[in-house]
PDB file of C-alpha atoms in Angstrom:
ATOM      1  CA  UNK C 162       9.318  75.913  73.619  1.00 42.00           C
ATOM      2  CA  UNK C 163      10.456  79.360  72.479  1.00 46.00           C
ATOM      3  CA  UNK C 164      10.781  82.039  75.085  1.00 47.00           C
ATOM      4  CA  UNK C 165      11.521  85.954  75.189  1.00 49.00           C
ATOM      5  CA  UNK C 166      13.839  88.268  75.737  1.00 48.00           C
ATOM      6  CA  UNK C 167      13.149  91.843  76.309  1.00 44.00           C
ATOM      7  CA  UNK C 168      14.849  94.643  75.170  1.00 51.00           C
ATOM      8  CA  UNK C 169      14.163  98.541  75.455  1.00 52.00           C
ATOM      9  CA  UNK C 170      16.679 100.641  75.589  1.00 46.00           C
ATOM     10  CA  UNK C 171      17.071 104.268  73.862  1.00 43.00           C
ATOM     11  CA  UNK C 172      19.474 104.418  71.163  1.00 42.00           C
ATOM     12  CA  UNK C 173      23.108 104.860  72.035  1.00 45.00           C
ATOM     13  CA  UNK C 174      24.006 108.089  70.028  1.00 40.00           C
ATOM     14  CA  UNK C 175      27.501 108.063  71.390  1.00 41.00           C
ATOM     15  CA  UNK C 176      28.735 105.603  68.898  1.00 41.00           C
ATOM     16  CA  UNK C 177      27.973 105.110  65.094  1.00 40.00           C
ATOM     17  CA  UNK C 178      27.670 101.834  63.801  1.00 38.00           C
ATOM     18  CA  UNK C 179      30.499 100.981  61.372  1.00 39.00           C
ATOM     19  CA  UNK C 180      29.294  98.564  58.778  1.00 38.00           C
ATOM     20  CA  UNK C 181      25.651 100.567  58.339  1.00 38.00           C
ATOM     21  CA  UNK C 182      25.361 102.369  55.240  1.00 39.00           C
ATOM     22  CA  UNK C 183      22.142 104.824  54.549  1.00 41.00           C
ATOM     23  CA  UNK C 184      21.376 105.252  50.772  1.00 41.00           C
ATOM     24  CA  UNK C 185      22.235 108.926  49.529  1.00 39.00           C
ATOM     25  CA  UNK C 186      19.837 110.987  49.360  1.00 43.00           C
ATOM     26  CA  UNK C 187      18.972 113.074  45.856  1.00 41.00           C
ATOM     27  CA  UNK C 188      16.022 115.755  45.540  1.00 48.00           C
ATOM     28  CA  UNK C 189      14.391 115.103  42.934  1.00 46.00           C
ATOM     29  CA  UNK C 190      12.855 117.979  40.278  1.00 49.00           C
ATOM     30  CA  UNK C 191      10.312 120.231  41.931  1.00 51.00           C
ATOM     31  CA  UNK C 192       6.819 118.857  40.850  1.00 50.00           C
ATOM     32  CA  UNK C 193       2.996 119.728  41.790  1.00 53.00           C
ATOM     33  CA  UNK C 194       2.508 118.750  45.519  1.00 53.00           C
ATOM     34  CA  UNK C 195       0.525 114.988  45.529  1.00 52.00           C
ATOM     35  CA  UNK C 196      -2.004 114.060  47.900  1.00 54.00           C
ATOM     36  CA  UNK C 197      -1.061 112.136  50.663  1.00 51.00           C
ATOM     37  CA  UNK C 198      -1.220 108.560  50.574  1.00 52.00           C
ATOM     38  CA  UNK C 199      -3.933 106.957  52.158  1.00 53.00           C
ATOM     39  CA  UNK C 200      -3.788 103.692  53.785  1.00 51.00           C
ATOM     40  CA  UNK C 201      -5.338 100.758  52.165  1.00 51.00           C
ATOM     41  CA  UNK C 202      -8.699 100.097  53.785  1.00 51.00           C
ATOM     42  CA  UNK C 203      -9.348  97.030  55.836  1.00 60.00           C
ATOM     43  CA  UNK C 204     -11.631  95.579  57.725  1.00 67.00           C
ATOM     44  CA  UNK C 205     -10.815  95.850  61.434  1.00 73.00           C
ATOM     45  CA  UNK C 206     -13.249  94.259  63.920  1.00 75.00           C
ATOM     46  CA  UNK C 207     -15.802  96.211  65.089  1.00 81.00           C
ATOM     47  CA  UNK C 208     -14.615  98.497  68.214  1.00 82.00           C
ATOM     48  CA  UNK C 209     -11.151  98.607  67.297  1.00 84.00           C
ATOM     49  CA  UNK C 210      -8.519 101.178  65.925  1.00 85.00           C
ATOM     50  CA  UNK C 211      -4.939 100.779  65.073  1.00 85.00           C
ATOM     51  CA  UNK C 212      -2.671 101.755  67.569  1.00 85.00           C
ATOM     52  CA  UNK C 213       0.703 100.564  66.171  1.00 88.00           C
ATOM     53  CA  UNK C 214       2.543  97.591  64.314  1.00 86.00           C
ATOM     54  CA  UNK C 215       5.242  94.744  64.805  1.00 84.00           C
ATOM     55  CA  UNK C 216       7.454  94.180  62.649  1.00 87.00           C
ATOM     56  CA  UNK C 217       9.226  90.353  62.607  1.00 84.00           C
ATOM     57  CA  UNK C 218      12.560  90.057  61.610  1.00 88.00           C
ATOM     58  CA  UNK C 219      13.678  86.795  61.036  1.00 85.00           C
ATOM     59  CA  UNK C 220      17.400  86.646  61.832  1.00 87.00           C
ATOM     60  CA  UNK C 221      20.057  85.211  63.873  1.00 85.00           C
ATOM     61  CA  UNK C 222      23.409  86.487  65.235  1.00 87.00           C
ATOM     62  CA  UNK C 223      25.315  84.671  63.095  1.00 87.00           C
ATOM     63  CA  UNK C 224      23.410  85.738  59.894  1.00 87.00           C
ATOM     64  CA  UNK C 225      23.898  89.273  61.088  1.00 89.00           C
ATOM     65  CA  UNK C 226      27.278  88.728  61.675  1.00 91.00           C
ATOM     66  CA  UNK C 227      27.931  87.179  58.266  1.00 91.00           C
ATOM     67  CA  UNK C 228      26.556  90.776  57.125  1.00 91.00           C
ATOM     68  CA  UNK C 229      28.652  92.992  59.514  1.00 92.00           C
ATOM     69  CA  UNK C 230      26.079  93.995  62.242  1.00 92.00           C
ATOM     70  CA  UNK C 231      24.219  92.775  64.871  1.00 91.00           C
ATOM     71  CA  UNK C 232      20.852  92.940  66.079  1.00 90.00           C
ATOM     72  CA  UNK C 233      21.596  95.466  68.348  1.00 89.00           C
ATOM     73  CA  UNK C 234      22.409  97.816  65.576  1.00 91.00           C
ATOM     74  CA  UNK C 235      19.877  97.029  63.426  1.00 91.00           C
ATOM     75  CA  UNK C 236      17.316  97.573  66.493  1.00 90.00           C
ATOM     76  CA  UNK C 237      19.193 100.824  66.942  1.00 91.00           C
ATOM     77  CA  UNK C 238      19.298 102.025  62.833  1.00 92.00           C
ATOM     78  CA  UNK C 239      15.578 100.733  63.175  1.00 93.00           C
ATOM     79  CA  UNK C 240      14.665 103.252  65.933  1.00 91.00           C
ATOM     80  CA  UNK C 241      16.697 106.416  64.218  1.00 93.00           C
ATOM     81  CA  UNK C 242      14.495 105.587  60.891  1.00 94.00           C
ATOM     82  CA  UNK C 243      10.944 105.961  62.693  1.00 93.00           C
ATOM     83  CA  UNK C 244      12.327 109.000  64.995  1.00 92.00           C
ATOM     84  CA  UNK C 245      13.050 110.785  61.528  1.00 94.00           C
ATOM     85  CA  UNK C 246      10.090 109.780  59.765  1.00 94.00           C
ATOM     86  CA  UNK C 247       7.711 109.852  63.011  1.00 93.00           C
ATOM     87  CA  UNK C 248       9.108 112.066  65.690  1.00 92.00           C
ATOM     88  CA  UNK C 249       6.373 111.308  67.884  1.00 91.00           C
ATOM     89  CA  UNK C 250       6.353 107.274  67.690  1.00 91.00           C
ATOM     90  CA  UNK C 251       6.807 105.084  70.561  1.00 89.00           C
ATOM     91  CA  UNK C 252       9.254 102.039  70.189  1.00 89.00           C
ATOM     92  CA  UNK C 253       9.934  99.174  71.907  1.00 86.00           C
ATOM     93  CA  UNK C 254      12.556  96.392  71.201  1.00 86.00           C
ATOM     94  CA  UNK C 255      11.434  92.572  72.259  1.00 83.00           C
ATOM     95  CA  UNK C 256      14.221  89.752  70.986  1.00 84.00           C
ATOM     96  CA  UNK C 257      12.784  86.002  70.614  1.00 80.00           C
ATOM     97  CA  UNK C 258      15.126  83.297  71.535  1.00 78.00           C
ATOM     98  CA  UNK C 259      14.790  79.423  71.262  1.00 71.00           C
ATOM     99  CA  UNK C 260      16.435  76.718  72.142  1.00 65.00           C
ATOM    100  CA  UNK C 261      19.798  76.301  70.262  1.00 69.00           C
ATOM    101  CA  UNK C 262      19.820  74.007  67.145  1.00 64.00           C
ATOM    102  CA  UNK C 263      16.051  74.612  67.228  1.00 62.00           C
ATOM    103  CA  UNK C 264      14.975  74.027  63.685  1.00 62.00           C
ATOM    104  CA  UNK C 265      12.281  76.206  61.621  1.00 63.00           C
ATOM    105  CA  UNK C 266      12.343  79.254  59.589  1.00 70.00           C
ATOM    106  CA  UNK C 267      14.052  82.263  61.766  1.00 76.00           C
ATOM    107  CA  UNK C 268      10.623  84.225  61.182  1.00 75.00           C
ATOM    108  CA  UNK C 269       8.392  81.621  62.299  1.00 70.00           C
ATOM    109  CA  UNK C 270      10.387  80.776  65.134  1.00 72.00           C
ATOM    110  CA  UNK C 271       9.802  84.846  66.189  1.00 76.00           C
ATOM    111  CA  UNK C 272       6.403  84.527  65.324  1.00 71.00           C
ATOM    112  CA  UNK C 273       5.405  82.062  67.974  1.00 67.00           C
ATOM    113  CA  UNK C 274       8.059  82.918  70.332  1.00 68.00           C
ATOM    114  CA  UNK C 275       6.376  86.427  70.324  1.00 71.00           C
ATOM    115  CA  UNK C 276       2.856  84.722  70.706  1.00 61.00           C
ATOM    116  CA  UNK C 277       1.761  86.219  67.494  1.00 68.00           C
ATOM    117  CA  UNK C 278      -2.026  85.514  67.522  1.00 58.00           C
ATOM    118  CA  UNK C 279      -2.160  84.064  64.414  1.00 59.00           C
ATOM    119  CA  UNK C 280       0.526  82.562  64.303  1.00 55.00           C
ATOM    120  CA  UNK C 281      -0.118  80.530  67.361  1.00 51.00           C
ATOM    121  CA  UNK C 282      -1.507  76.783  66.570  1.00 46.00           C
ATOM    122  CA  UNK C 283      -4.828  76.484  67.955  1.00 43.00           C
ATOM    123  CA  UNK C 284      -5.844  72.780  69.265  1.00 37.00           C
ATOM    124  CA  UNK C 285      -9.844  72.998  70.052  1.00 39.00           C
ATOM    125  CA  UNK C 286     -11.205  69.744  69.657  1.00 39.00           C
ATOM    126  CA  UNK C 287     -14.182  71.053  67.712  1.00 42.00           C
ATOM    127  CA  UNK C 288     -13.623  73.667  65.484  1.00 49.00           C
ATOM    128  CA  UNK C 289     -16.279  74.807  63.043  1.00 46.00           C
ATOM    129  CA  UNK C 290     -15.990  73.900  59.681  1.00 55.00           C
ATOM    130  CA  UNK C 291     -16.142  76.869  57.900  1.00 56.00           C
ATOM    131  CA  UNK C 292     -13.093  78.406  60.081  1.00 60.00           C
ATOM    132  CA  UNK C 293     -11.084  76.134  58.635  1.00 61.00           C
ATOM    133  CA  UNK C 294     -12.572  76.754  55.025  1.00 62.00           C
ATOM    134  CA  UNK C 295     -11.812  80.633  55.525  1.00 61.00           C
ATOM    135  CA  UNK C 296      -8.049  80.036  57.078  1.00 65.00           C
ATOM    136  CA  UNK C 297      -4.961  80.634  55.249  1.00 75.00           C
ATOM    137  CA  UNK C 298      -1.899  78.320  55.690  1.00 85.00           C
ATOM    138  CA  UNK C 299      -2.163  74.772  56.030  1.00 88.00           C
ATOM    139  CA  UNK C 300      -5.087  72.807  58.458  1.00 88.00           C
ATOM    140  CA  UNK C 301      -3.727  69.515  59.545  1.00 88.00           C
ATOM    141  CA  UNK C 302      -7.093  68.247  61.196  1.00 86.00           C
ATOM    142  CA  UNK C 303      -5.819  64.666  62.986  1.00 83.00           C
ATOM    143  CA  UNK C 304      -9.137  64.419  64.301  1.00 79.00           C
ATOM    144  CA  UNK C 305     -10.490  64.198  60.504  1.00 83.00           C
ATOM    145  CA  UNK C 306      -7.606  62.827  58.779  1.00 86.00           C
ATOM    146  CA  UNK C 307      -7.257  65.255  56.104  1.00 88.00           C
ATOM    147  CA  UNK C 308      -5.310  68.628  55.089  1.00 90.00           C
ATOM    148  CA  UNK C 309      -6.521  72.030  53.841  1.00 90.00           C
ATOM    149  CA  UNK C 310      -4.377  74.329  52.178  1.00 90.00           C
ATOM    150  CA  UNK C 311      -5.613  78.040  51.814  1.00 88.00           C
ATOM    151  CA  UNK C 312      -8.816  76.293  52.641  1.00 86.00           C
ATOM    152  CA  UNK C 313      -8.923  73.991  50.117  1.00 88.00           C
ATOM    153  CA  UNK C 314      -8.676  70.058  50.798  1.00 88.00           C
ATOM    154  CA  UNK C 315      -5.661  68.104  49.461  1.00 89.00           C
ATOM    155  CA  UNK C 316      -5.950  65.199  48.349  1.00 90.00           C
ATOM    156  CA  UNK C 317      -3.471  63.184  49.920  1.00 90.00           C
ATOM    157  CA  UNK C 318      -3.161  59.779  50.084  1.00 89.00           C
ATOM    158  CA  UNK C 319      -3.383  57.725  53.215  1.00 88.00           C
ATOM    159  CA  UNK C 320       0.142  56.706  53.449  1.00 88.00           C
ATOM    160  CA  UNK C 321       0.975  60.512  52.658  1.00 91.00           C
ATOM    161  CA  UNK C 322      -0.951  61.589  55.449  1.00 91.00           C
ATOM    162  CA  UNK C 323      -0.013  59.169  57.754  1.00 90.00           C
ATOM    163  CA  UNK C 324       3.506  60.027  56.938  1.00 92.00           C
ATOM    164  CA  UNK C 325       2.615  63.789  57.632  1.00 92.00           C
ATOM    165  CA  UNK C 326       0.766  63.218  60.596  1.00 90.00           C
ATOM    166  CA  UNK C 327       3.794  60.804  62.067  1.00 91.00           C
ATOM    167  CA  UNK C 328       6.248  63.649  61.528  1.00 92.00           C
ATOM    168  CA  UNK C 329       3.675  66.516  63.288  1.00 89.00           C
ATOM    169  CA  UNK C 330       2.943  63.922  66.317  1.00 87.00           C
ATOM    170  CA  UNK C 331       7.067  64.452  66.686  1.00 88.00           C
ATOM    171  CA  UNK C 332       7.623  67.514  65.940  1.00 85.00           C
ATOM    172  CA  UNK C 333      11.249  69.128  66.315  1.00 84.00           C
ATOM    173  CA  UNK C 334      12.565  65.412  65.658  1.00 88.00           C
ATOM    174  CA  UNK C 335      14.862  64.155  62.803  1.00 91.00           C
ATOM    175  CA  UNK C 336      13.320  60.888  62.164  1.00 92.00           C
ATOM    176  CA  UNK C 337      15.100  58.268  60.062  1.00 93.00           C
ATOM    177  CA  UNK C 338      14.147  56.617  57.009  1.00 91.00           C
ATOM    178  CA  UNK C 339      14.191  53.585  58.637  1.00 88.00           C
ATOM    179  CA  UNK C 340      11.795  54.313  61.560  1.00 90.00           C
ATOM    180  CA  UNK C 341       9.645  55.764  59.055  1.00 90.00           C
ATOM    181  CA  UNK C 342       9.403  52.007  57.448  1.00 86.00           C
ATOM    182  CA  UNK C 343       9.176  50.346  60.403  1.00 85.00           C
ATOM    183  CA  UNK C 344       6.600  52.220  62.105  1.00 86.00           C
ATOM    184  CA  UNK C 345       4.133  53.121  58.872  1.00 86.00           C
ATOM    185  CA  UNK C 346       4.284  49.732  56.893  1.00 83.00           C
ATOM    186  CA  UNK C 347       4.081  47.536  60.228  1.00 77.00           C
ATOM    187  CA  UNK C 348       3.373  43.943  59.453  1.00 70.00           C
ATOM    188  CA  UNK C 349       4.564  44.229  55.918  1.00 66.00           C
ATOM    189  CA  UNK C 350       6.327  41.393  54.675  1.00 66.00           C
ATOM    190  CA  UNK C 351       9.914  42.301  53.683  1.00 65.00           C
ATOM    191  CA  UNK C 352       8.970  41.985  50.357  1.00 65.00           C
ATOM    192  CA  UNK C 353       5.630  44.350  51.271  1.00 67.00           C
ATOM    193  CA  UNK C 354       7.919  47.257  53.058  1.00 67.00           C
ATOM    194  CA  UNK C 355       9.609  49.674  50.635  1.00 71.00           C
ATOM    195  CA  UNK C 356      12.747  50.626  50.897  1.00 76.00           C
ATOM    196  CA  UNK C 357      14.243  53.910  52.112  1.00 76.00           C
ATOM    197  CA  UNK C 358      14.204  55.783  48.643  1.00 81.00           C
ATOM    198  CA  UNK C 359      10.644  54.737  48.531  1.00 84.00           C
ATOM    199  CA  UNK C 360      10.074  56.643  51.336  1.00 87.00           C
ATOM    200  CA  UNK C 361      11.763  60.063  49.744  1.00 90.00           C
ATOM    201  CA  UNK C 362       9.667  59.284  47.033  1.00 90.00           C
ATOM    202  CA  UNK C 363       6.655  59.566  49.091  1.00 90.00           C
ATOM    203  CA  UNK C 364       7.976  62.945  50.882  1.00 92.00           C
ATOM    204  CA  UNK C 365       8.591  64.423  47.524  1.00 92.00           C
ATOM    205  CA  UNK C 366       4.858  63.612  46.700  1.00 92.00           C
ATOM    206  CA  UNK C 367       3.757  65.075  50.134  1.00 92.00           C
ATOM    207  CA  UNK C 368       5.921  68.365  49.530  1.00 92.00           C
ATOM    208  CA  UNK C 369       4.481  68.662  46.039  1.00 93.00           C
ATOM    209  CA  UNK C 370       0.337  68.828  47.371  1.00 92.00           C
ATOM    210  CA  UNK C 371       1.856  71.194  50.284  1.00 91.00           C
ATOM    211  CA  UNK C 372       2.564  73.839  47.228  1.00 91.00           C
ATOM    212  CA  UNK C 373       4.195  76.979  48.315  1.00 89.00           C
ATOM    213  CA  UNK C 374       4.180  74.936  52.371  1.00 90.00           C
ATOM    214  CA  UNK C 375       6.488  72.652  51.218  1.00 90.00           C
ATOM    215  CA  UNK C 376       9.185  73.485  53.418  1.00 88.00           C
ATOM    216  CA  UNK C 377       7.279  72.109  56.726  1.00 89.00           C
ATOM    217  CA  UNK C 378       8.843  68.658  56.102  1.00 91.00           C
ATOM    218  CA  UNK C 379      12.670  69.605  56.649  1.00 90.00           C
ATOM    219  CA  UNK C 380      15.247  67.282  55.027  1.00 91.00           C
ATOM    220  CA  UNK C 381      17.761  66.549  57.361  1.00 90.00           C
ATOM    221  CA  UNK C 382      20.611  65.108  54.825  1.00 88.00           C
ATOM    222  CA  UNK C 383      21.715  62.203  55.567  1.00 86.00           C
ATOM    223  CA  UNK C 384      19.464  61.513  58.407  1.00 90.00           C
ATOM    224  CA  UNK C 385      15.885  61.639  57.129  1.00 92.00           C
ATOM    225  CA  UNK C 386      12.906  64.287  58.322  1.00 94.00           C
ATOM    226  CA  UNK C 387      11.478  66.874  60.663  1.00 92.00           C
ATOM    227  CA  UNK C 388       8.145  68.839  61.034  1.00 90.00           C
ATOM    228  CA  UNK C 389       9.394  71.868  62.384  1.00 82.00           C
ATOM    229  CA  UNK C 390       6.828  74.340  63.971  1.00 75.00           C
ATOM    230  CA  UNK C 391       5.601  76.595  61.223  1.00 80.00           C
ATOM    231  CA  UNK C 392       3.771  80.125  62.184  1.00 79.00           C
ATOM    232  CA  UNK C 393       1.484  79.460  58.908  1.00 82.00           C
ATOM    233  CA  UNK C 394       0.252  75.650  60.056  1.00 86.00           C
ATOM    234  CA  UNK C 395      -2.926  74.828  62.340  1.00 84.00           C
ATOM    235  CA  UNK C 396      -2.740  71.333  63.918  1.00 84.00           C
ATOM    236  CA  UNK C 397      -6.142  70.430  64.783  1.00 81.00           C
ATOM    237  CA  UNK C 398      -5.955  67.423  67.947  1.00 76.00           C
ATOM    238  CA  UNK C 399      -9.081  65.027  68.688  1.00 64.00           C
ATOM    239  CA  UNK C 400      -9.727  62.645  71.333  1.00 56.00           C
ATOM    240  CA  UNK C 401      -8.536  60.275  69.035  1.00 53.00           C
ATOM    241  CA  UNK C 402      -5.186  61.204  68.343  1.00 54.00           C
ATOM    242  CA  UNK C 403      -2.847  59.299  68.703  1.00 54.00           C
ATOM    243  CA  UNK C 404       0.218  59.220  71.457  1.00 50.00           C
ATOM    244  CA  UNK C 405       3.529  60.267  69.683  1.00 54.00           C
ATOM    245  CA  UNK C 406       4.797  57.020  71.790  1.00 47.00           C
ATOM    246  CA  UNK C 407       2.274  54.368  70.902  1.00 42.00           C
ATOM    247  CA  UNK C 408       1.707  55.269  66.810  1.00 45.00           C
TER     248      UNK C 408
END
């Protein structure tokens, strides 16, 4: 499980970041003064107001390394940009951590860590059905044995969901090829079970009906696969589902 880390302190203007670079900056020709630009309207529940905005930054300290900073200066160069542009905006600095070797996308994993509200899975056991209809990301409704995607229903297979739903049930686990055989084609006859590159055949069909969600089945080379928790997927659980331990 992700936790948090926070962070809030001023900038340090005592030192200046050596391997931050700020674009040039060129006037442009004098011409008529535009209107100012008005947000794009949305529809905010009723009651409410904007009061401010995160921003996620998927990133690690290596990656920033690999660049030449660190997410202390970026946090910093970060705060100096919205002090110029809005003098009177209030910052504060929150860093997600996770366990190391956790796997996911670096943005996801700050998502949840962060307890993003929508990017937290929700597990009701009875959800209306037009919630799901109206959701973006990918449903994966156990209870109901199927999959939405941007609230459409996929038509997977049943080996294509069980192999889906026998990943999520383990989530953050590389599970081999040859677990995946023995535990989804039990009491096939050897001749019956398919072999392991049957069973990247099957993933690659899986990954193709996920779309633009493929990458919530992980290849681990040379190993096999792993769901990894994904800030855009909703696992729905029902009485019924099954123990990770007892598939």
């Amino acid at each position: 499980m992700s936790t948090t880390a926070l962070l809030d302190r001023p900038a340090d203007t005592t030192r200046q970041p050596r391997t931050v670079s700020h674009p040039t900056r060129v006037d442009a020709p004098s011409a008529p003064a535009a209107e100012p630009a008005q947000p794009a309207a949305r529809n905010l529940p009723a009651g409410t107001a904007p009061r401010g905005f995160a921003l996620y930054v998927g990133l690690d300290e290596a990656k920033a390394a690999a660049s030449g900073v660190s997410l202390g200066v970026l946090v910093d160069a970060l705060r100096r940009t919205i002090a110029e542009l809005a003098p009177g905006a209030e910052t504060y600095a929150t860093v997600a951590l996770a366990p190391v070797g956790a796997g996911g996308r670096d943005v996801d994993v700050v998502r949840l860590a962060l307890h993003e509200p929508s990017a937290i899975a929700r597990t009701k056991q009875d959800e209306p059905e037009d919630e799901d209809r109206n959701a973006g990301g990918v449903v994966v409704d156990i209870s109901r044995k199927r999959v939405l995607i941007d609230g459409e229903s996929a038509a997977f297979t049943f080996k294509e969901f069980e192999l889906l739903q026998y990943l999520v049930l383990r989530e953050g686990r590389t599970i081999e090829r040859t677990e995946l055989v023995t535990s989804l084609w039990q009491g096939a006859t050897e001749e019956e079970a398919p072999g392991e590159r049957t069973i990247d055949v099957h993933v690659r069909r899986l990954r193709a009906k996920l779309g633009r969600y493929e990458d919530i089945v992980r290849t681990v080379r040379g190993v096999g696969y792993r769901f990894d928790r994904h800030a855009d997927v909703v696992i729905r659980y029902g009485h019924g589902t099954p123990s990770p331990d007892r598939f």
